[in-house]
Every structure is written in structure tokens, then in C-alpha cells.
Amino acid sequence: MPTYTAPTKDLAFVLHDLLKIDQLDVPGYDELEPDFTSAILTEAGKLATEVLAPLNVVGDKEGCHLENGVVYTPTGFKAAFDQMREAGWTGLGCDPEHGGQGMPYVIGTAVGEMFNASNQAFVMYQGLTMGAYASIAAHGSDAQKAKFLPKMTTCEWTGTMNLTEPQCGTDLGLMRTKAIPQDDGSYKITGQKIFISAGDHDLSYNIIHLVLAKIAGGPDGIKGVSLFIVPKFMVDDDGSVGASNGVSVGSIEEKMGIHGNSTCVMNFDGATGYLLGEKHKGMRAMFTMMNHARLGVGLQGLGQAEVAYQNAVIYANERLQGRAVTGAQNPDGPADPLIVHPDIRRSLMDQKSFVEGARAFTLWAALMLDQSDRKQDGDAHGLLSLLTPVIKGFLTDQGYDMTVQAQQVFGGHGYIEEQGMSQFTRDARIAMIYEGANGVQALDLVGRKLASDGGKHVMAFFDLVKSFIKDNADNETLKVDFLDPLKSASKDLQAAAMYFMQAGMKNPNAALSGSNDFMHLFGHVCLGLMWAQMAKASTEALASGASDVTFYETKLATGRYYMARRLPATKMHLARIETGADTVMALAAENF
Amino acid sequence: MPTYTAPTKDLAFVLHDLLKIDQLDVPGYDELEPDFTSAILTEAGKLATEVLAPLNVVGDKEGCHLENGVVYTPTGFKAAFDQMREAGWTGLGCDPEHGGQGMPYVIGTAVGEMFNASNQAFVMYQGLTMGAYASIAAHGSDAQKAKFLPKMTTCEWTGTMNLTEPQCGTDLGLMRTKAIPQDDGSYKITGQKIFISAGDHDLSYNIIHLVLAKIAGGPDGIKGVSLFIVPKFMVDDDGSVGASNGVSVGSIEEKMGIHGNSTCVMNFDGATGYLLGEKHKGMRAMFTMMNHARLGVGLQGLGQAEVAYQNAVIYANERLQGRAVTGAQNPDGPADPLIVHPDIRRSLMDQKSFVEGARAFTLWAALMLDQSDRKQDGDAHGLLSLLTPVIKGFLTDQGYDMTVQAQQVFGGHGYIEEQGMSQFTRDARIAMIYEGANGVQALDLVGRKLASDGGKHVMAFFDLVKSFIKDNADNETLKVDFLDPLKSASKDLQAAAMYFMQAGMKNPNAALSGSNDFMHLFGHVCLGLMWAQMAKASTEALASGASDVTFYETKLATGRYYMARRLPATKMHLARIETGADTVMALAAENF
């Protein structure tokens, strides 16, 4: 069975050595001293390793089942969920006004990585709730907030997002679910939603569904979509839970992975719903949820890569097979461990340098979200908005690839379910799809975010890179191994952006044909920047006499690997991008 | 449910327009006129589409089960296997002396692609038999051949390969299975083998296991390994099947995919075995089987990519979602089909250009095998030997990626098992692992094949590329779109080989750290060469007034895509290779 070790030291390195959160002027950050964050990370790590991780395989094997209209989660999920709730983890980031702990997002992200790595299917029940919480918090009336948020903070009531229908996923304008206004101001919601994660289950008594539907008589297409709160059980004004609403589970989907999460077909038959936010502005309200959710999904890509990597390292050290080409390393044993072989190292370094780079990237993003939410920092908001599709798309594509690489280290044993490595790839696969398939992320990046506010945010990103390189130009340790490759990769990104501006003007297909490559190119530059910054932080720690020399030297060595071995991908992506749309769009549809 | 259409026209294009097999001087090729091959492809295509493909999902869902020591295959497998046997498909490539049809390997490969694409788990029962057949044919005594081969030709008796043990896969020197010589010249075999594909089942009465074991008292390590024929049921000299041998199934492995194939733990308890080939030369005898098998596994990578691609195309044409950025293409419908979107096209073109390039590559390899086997052509043998790890490693890595891309086209529907796309990725995953994990293929390529015979074969490959470019230098259609990129990619490959020669001399880790990149670099150059040759064949067909202009123009357009969009990967691989071992080998094992 796979194991999981909480990477608390690496998380602390990013929070304190790299981001120096305790020195930042962001409301709520003043208490984030190393001792304080260390206590949180340690406790969360315990829950992740001791409670959630052992249930990961159970969830995969048992899956959820539907019996007489009721969904049951795998053995042990309910007890673990109660434990998580009772220890206050569910409301970590929620508003103290609603009973939450009001922790900054940067802490929630550090904790979230560990929860996701240890049991993605499980933690989704809470994650979806927080998405619904965020939407109600942002768009709900005071009465709605008061009625729903305290119970959602504690996950006594969980939440869901109901967008997709059989005929529409990305293109929500095709939606058919109808909302019919009632005299009392409520609506009757009727329609079918599919792929509803945590749609029904036995972990909470009530479930607060957020449902997109079209108000009868409203505008066609996406402009006629509104968002509704549809509780599983009706909630009276005094907060007491009453009769069941017209919501039922059609079936549980059989999926490739995340079997521990109940993915439901949900039927709404004249269910009572309450408008959330403005009429016909449902997409806007939904996006509040989706942008948070996309960062969370990026974190899943990292989480699965991390846990898969940890297990690959253990196996590579234990499994004896063959001899090192340069001479036996374990001469007294029957063979050397796998880790002596260069191609196994290549694979492990791919994984390690990705995971640690992605960790820095997600925590930096979380910091920007805090700066945006807590300081109304428009620049942070804009840059994060630009990077959100990169975080979601790049980290989940790459995260998946890394789980495949980790599985590969196990040879035939990686293909056997008992070993647990298959689950990591099967679970990681969904992250490339939900919350907007990665092709949609790439489209969002190139078609919308890149040029938003006149390209201001991408310029800010380039400036950030440029300043970092300039400010550290005299640093001999960084120069050749980090700054030069970062500069070169960043130039590739600029060239690609320039190509889109010029060619895309004439033919939008020329830009969109390169959207996937651009997302990956951008992702590599971001991880290159993270590694250059981590290298700087490591040299500073070493210069200031840090006791754990090996830790910081390992960081530098891992970063050097990323810069030397992973960053060259930017040239390939640029070359592809610059070929434009001609070869991509050449065929008539019937000639495929 | 997914569908499969036999690509008979594309296969015929490669066989006749590209390879011109009917004009080649290879024994047995004289009858391979287009009419003849067309009849075979059509019939094989019918079996694949009408019988095998519908059973693919059944096999995945039901899997195999073990009941009272007997393995049962999924519903319908036995009837389909009988149908395949009775129509003579199993012995297509077998020697007429043993009842086979004596068809060249190039025909077996064309048929094999379709069988693998339609139902990989099913066709493995026959594939393994042919591996065992080849070993007995090459190394068996006349009596052994007479006893086993006729029944294996018809798959009345199937075969297996028993190599792996719990403690050893790649490193077979660690093997523990023992063979104790008996007075009658036979051996008693005792030990446990794992991951035995088609280890037991109900498709054939007898199963002829080829088992690697160490003769007690023989040399240590790999030099003490011998190969044995161990029938499930004893076979008398008159060919009649008698008592059961000491062979039993320990369990059926639960795997990520290919559920329709029974992957068994096999226990040998003093089972009677007959030495196949020479004592202690078991690895040599096994390699006869493994080289054929590696080509077959490369074909699986192609097959799964092909069937996944076909279904992605259907979905992309049917699923309405969004509008083309350049204006509605389906203005009367509620939305445009997915295929209008550039990133969907990019994905489909990645898949299409891979599949068609891989098809040419595998059939070219099959031709070389025929030249080697039927003409004792040492050059063909040497070049094929060099390319075998590329075919196995590159085609299965890329084939898997393509199934993931095809699945991605389906969005959320791709993650639901009912849709069938998940099975293609789960089934394709194994091909990267078995018959030597792809890291081992890369090691074989760089550590052994590249320099074999003084580098003669890789020089022959470069000469082939160079001559093709030179011979067609005046062809305006080919020049810019095909020859220039091929030249550039081939230079990258040469530079990488040169780097290995120079750096590898000083430090073998410097070469082996780049082995995976080299395998992929080599694969891209091979597919680039295939596309350049297919482009030439297409221009010739068009010039000679071929009626199906669209077919050949589509080939040219698909090839242009590969050259423009896929070949730039060679530069990235070269850049990675040239960084050598420093960053790969930097960390101490305990610092991962």
C-alpha cells in the first residue's frame, strides 16, 4: 500500500524562506510566524498521513453506492469527515463571522496540498462545499449568508456545483434546466445535471446545491442563466431543517478514478430554489466559485504528483535490480537499487523538480489571492487572473504526466492495482478535465486573459522576471544555472505573445492553434521563475549560516535540474506556436 | 460504446504506394499483389470490427475470474477465439510445414494492427502463442517442433512466456525458479512466476508454457538461466494429451487495464519441463521471442492510439459546443461541432499524424524483418535490431499520450467508463511497461544497439535519410515542408549520437542520462522520415492521375502537420541530452 509523508519542511521553506509571508503587509499575515504555521502544518500533516491517506485505497476499491435513493460513501469516510470537521479544518479559510477561522488562503493552500495528496476523492466533499460557500459569501443576501454559511463552515451541511447537463459542459448557453418564478419569490427548478461531484452522500445531513438554470422567459443562451441555492432538505427561517426538496440522485457515474467521491446524476423535479445574486447573472456568480476551484484543481495536480513521487522514491531505493553502469553500489547485495540507474534518476528528478516548483507556484498564487481579497490589490488580482488557467492547465497536465512517470518506476508492479500507483494516475486524470477542460483553460489564457486590460498583466509578469534577473545579475551562483535559462525561456514566452498579437490580429485561429503550447510554455517559465527565486532563497539561507546545509543544497541541485532539463521545452512550444494555424486547420472535417 | 473501423485503405497505401511490397525481391512477396492483400485486409478487418471490437468493452467490464483453479475468460471470448482459429488467422505467419499459412510478417503486422486496435486483451492470447511458437521454431529439436508447433499454429494449444518473478523483472539474473535434471532427460521445475499474460484460460485445452529457470548447480546470475517447455497437460510422443503437469494458477492479478487478458501468478511445483535450446543459454532463446514481441507491443501502442483517435473524431464531429472563433459553422444548430475549435484540431492532428506515421514505421519494420528472415539480409537485420527499442518505446509512450488526448476530447464524458475512452488509456498503459519497460528500451538503444557493429547500423540509418533528401532535392513539393525539417531533425539526432560517443566515453552516465530523450528524438526522426516518404508517394500518386485526390492531399496535409508541429521536439530532446549527467546524478539517494 502506498504511503504519504507530509512535506511540512518544504512547505515551510516556501512560506518563510521564499515568500517570507510573516514579513508581508497583508491583513492577517502578521500572525503567520514560523512557529504558528509550523503548528498548523504539523497538525494538518498528521490528519493527512494518519487518517486520510489510509482511506485513499479504501475509497478507490469500494467506491460509493446508491441504495434506495441514498448514497453511501466508502467505509471510514464518515468517521474521518467528522474528525476533520470537529478539529475545525473545514472552516479554516471561512469568515469568523460565520464561525470560520479566517485563515489566509496561503495557509489553506499549504494545508490543501496535503489533504489533496493524501486523499483527493475524500477532500473534494469539503472542497466543493468551500466553492459553494465562496459564491454565497460573495453574492448572497444577508439572510442567505446567515442561513447557510455557518453550517457550511463546519461542513454540517456540504455544498455542490451543478453546471453540466448531458448536452452541455463548456457551452453552458445550451442549458435546459428551467427555473419558474413562484409567488413567494422562490423558484421551481426542473432539469437534469450530470457529473455532480459530491452530489449526494452520507457525510452531512443537508446538502446545499448551487444550480445554474434558466428563468423561463429570460434571454436565450448564456445571458439567460441564473444561479440558485437548492437545498436537499428545506431550511426554515429559524435554521431548522424540514422536508425533502424535489432533488434526487439518478445514478452514480462509474468513473476511471476518484471512486471515493460520489459523482452523481442529479434530478431536480420542481425543487425549490432561491436566486443567488442577480437574475441572469448566474455565470458571474458561478465564476467566483470557479476561479477558486481552478486554483484548487491545480493543487490536485501537484498533490497527486507529490504522493506518487514519494512512493516512487521509496520503491527506487528498495527495489534491487541490475547494477550501476559505473560499478556496483551495493556490492554485498544481489543487485543495486533502482535509484542508481540514470534513467530512473531522470524520472525522479523530473518529478521532484516539478513538485517543488509547483508547490512554490501554488503558494505564490495563494499569496496573490490574499493580496487581492484582503488588500484589494488590483495588480495581484490581475496577475492571478492571468495565471489561473496556467495553474489549472499546466499543473494538472504535468501533474498527470508525473504520476505516469512515478507509476513507470514500478515496472509491472505499477500496473497492478494492489500497489496503488495506478490510482494516482487514474485520480489525477480528472483534474485535466473538470472545472474547465485544459483546452478551455488554454483558450481562456490566450483568447481572454492575455490581452485583458490592454495586456497589462502579462507585461507585469515580464517585468517581474526582468527585475529579478536584473536585481540578481551579480549573483554568481544564480547567473549561469538559473538567470540565463530563465531569461532565455522568458524571451520565448514574449516571442510567443508577440506572435499571437501580430498573427492573431489577422487570423484568430493562428493564435488559438498555439493555445495549448502557450499554456505549457507559460507554465515552464513560471516554474523557472519559482526555481530561480528558490535558488536565491537557498543561497541566502546558506550564506546566513543555516544549519541544514544539505536541505538548501538539494534545493539548488533540484532547481538546476529544472532549468537544464525541463526549461528547454519552451523552445519547442515556441516553434510549434510560430507555425500558426495553417497545418492545424488544413483538413476539412470529413477528412479526419 | 466506442466503434472501430478497419483502416484498410491506409494500410494498403503503406503496403503498396509507400513500401511497394509487390515489387520487392523478398521470398513470398511475389503473391502480395494489391488484390490479394486487399482481400486479406478486408476479411481481417471484418473480424476485427464485427467480432473483436464489440467484445472489447465486455472484456474490460467482466475481466477474467478464477474458480476452483480454472480461469474463465469474459463472455464471448471463447466463441470469438474459435472463430478466429477456424478462419485460420492464428497461423497466418506460421510455417506451412506446421500447418501455417506462411504469410510474410508485413501482412501479419497489417492484420495485427487491426486485431490489436479492436481488442488488445483478446488478441494477446494468440500473440503470446506466436511468441512461444517462434522460440520453439528457432531453438526446438525436430521432435519438439513436431509435437508442439502444429497445435500452436491453430491455437488449439496456446503459449505463454514465464520470465518475471516477484523479486525480478528486468534483472533476470536474480531468478529463483529451479530446474532439477531427471534421469529421462527432462527437468522438474519449481518456482513462482508473476505477471504471466494468458497464463491460464478456457480458450484452449492445453497451454505450452515457456519457463525460464536455473538448472541446479549451474552458474550464478543470468549465465545460469535456461529455457524450458512446460505444458499445462503432459503430451505423449504420439501427441495425445495426458495428465496435468505440476502447474497451477496462484491468482489473477487485478490490473489497471487489459482486464480481458488473464494475468496470472503461476506456480510450478515439480512440473515436468523440457529444455528448449542449450543449457544456460535460456536468455538467448528467450530473446528470439522478445524481439518479435517488442515489435508486437509497438503495434499495440499504435493500435490503441488509432481506435481512440477514431472515436475522438466521431465525437468531435457530433458534439455541439461553442462557436468557431471565425464565425458560426453550423448556424442552424444550437452550436458548432467541437471540431471547429483550433485546439481540438491540434489534438486530432497530433493523433492522426502519429497514427499514420506509426503505421508506416511498423510496416517498414515488418518488411525489414521479412528481409532478415527470408533473405538473410544482414543489413536489414542490423537496422531493425537498432530500431526495435525505438518502435517499442517511442510508439508505446506516444501511443499512450495519444489515447489520453483522445479521451480529453470527450471532456467529462471521457472520464466515465461507459463511454469507453478510459479503457483505451488504461489498456495502452501496459504497453509502456511489459516486454521491457520503456526505460529499459532506452537503455538497450543507447547502451547496446547504438554502438553495435561499430555503429554501422546507425550510420546506415543516417545514410538512408541523407540519400532520401538528396534524391528528392529537386522536388519542390517536398523541399520546404518535408526535406528541410527532416534534415534538421536528423542533424539533431546525429549531434546527440556524437555527444554520447564523446561524453559517454568519459562517463557512461552522461549517455544514459539522455537515453529516454534519445529514444524519443530517434522516434521523431523515424516518423519524420516516414512522412517524407509518404509525401513523396502521395505526390507520385497524384502526378500519375490517382482518382482519389482528396486521399493523397490529406496525406500531404497530415504530413505537413507532423513536420511542422511534432518534429520540433527533436531540439528539446537534444538540448536535454547535451546537459549530460551532472544535474541528473547530483543528489545522494537519501536526498530525494
Short mmCIF file of N, CA, C and O in Angstrom, two decimals, chain A residues 449-487:
data_model
loop_
_atom_site.label_atom_id
_atom_site.label_comp_id
_atom_site.label_asym_id
_atom_site.label_seq_id
_atom_site.Cartn_x
_atom_site.Cartn_y
_atom_site.Cartn_z
N LYS A 449 -7.43 36.23 -21.27
CA LYS A 449 -6.58 36.79 -20.22
C LYS A 449 -5.35 37.54 -20.74
O LYS A 449 -4.95 38.55 -20.17
N LEU A 450 -4.78 37.04 -21.80
CA LEU A 450 -3.52 37.59 -22.28
C LEU A 450 -3.65 39.08 -22.62
O LEU A 450 -2.79 39.90 -22.28
N ALA A 451 -4.73 39.42 -23.28
CA ALA A 451 -4.91 40.80 -23.74
C ALA A 451 -5.76 41.62 -22.78
O ALA A 451 -6.04 42.80 -23.04
N SER A 452 -6.18 41.02 -21.65
CA SER A 452 -7.09 41.76 -20.78
C SER A 452 -6.39 42.98 -20.18
O SER A 452 -5.19 42.96 -19.93
N ASP A 453 -7.15 44.03 -19.98
CA ASP A 453 -6.59 45.32 -19.53
C ASP A 453 -5.41 45.75 -20.39
O ASP A 453 -4.38 46.23 -19.88
N GLY A 454 -5.56 45.56 -21.68
CA GLY A 454 -4.52 46.01 -22.60
C GLY A 454 -3.20 45.28 -22.45
O GLY A 454 -2.13 45.82 -22.77
N GLY A 455 -3.27 44.04 -21.97
CA GLY A 455 -2.03 43.27 -21.83
C GLY A 455 -1.21 43.67 -20.62
O GLY A 455 -0.06 43.26 -20.46
N LYS A 456 -1.83 44.46 -19.75
CA LYS A 456 -1.13 44.99 -18.58
C LYS A 456 -0.54 43.89 -17.68
O LYS A 456 0.57 44.03 -17.16
N HIS A 457 -1.29 42.81 -17.52
CA HIS A 457 -0.86 41.81 -16.54
C HIS A 457 0.28 40.93 -17.06
O HIS A 457 1.16 40.56 -16.30
N VAL A 458 0.23 40.64 -18.35
CA VAL A 458 1.34 39.85 -18.88
C VAL A 458 2.61 40.71 -18.90
O VAL A 458 3.72 40.21 -18.66
N MET A 459 2.44 42.01 -19.13
CA MET A 459 3.60 42.91 -19.06
C MET A 459 4.16 42.94 -17.64
O MET A 459 5.37 42.94 -17.44
N ALA A 460 3.25 42.93 -16.68
CA ALA A 460 3.70 42.93 -15.28
C ALA A 460 4.49 41.65 -14.98
O ALA A 460 5.49 41.68 -14.25
N PHE A 461 4.03 40.55 -15.56
CA PHE A 461 4.76 39.28 -15.36
C PHE A 461 6.16 39.38 -15.94
O PHE A 461 7.15 39.00 -15.31
N PHE A 462 6.24 39.89 -17.16
CA PHE A 462 7.56 40.02 -17.80
C PHE A 462 8.46 40.95 -16.98
O PHE A 462 9.66 40.70 -16.84
N ASP A 463 7.88 42.01 -16.46
CA ASP A 463 8.67 42.95 -15.65
C ASP A 463 9.22 42.26 -14.40
O ASP A 463 10.34 42.52 -13.98
N LEU A 464 8.36 41.44 -13.83
CA LEU A 464 8.75 40.70 -12.63
C LEU A 464 9.98 39.84 -12.91
O LEU A 464 10.95 39.83 -12.14
N VAL A 465 9.92 39.13 -14.03
CA VAL A 465 11.04 38.27 -14.42
C VAL A 465 12.28 39.12 -14.68
O VAL A 465 13.38 38.82 -14.19
N LYS A 466 12.06 40.17 -15.44
CA LYS A 466 13.18 41.04 -15.82
C LYS A 466 13.84 41.64 -14.58
O LYS A 466 15.07 41.64 -14.45
N SER A 467 13.04 42.13 -13.66
CA SER A 467 13.60 42.75 -12.45
C SER A 467 14.37 41.73 -11.63
O SER A 467 15.43 42.04 -11.10
N PHE A 468 13.81 40.56 -11.55
CA PHE A 468 14.50 39.54 -10.75
C PHE A 468 15.88 39.26 -11.35
O PHE A 468 16.87 39.16 -10.64
N ILE A 469 15.90 39.12 -12.66
CA ILE A 469 17.18 38.83 -13.33
C ILE A 469 18.15 39.99 -13.12
O ILE A 469 19.34 39.80 -12.80
N LYS A 470 17.64 41.20 -13.27
CA LYS A 470 18.49 42.38 -13.14
C LYS A 470 19.01 42.52 -11.70
O LYS A 470 20.21 42.74 -11.48
N ASP A 471 18.10 42.38 -10.75
CA ASP A 471 18.48 42.56 -9.35
C ASP A 471 19.53 41.55 -8.88
O ASP A 471 20.22 41.79 -7.89
N ASN A 472 19.58 40.43 -9.56
CA ASN A 472 20.49 39.38 -9.10
C ASN A 472 21.64 39.11 -10.07
O ASN A 472 22.30 38.07 -10.00
N ALA A 473 21.82 40.06 -10.98
CA ALA A 473 22.80 39.85 -12.05
C ALA A 473 24.21 39.57 -11.52
O ALA A 473 25.00 38.89 -12.17
N ASP A 474 24.50 40.08 -10.33
CA ASP A 474 25.85 39.89 -9.78
C ASP A 474 26.01 38.61 -8.99
O ASP A 474 27.09 38.30 -8.51
N ASN A 475 24.92 37.89 -8.86
CA ASN A 475 24.97 36.66 -8.06
C ASN A 475 25.53 35.53 -8.90
O ASN A 475 24.87 34.97 -9.77
N GLU A 476 26.77 35.18 -8.61
CA GLU A 476 27.48 34.19 -9.43
C GLU A 476 26.83 32.80 -9.36
O GLU A 476 26.86 32.05 -10.33
N THR A 477 26.28 32.48 -8.21
CA THR A 477 25.64 31.16 -8.07
C THR A 477 24.42 31.06 -8.98
O THR A 477 24.10 30.00 -9.50
N LEU A 478 23.73 32.18 -9.13
CA LEU A 478 22.48 32.15 -9.90
C LEU A 478 22.69 32.34 -11.39
O LEU A 478 21.94 31.78 -12.21
N LYS A 479 23.67 33.12 -11.75
CA LYS A 479 23.84 33.60 -13.12
C LYS A 479 23.67 32.51 -14.19
O LYS A 479 22.70 32.50 -14.95
N VAL A 480 24.60 31.61 -14.27
CA VAL A 480 24.62 30.65 -15.38
C VAL A 480 23.53 29.59 -15.24
O VAL A 480 22.84 29.26 -16.21
N ASP A 481 23.35 29.09 -14.03
CA ASP A 481 22.43 27.96 -13.85
C ASP A 481 20.97 28.38 -13.81
O ASP A 481 20.09 27.58 -14.13
N PHE A 482 20.72 29.59 -13.38
CA PHE A 482 19.32 29.99 -13.19
C PHE A 482 18.90 31.20 -14.03
O PHE A 482 17.90 31.16 -14.74
N LEU A 483 19.66 32.27 -13.96
CA LEU A 483 19.19 33.50 -14.60
C LEU A 483 19.25 33.41 -16.13
O LEU A 483 18.32 33.84 -16.80
N ASP A 484 20.32 32.86 -16.64
CA ASP A 484 20.43 32.76 -18.10
C ASP A 484 19.31 31.91 -18.71
O ASP A 484 18.66 32.33 -19.66
N PRO A 485 19.09 30.71 -18.17
CA PRO A 485 17.98 29.93 -18.73
C PRO A 485 16.61 30.59 -18.54
O PRO A 485 15.76 30.51 -19.43
N LEU A 486 16.43 31.26 -17.41
CA LEU A 486 15.15 31.94 -17.19
C LEU A 486 14.95 33.05 -18.21
O LEU A 486 13.86 33.22 -18.77
N LYS A 487 16.01 33.77 -18.47
CA LYS A 487 15.95 34.86 -19.45
C LYS A 487 15.60 34.30 -20.82
O LYS A 487 14.74 34.85 -21.54
#
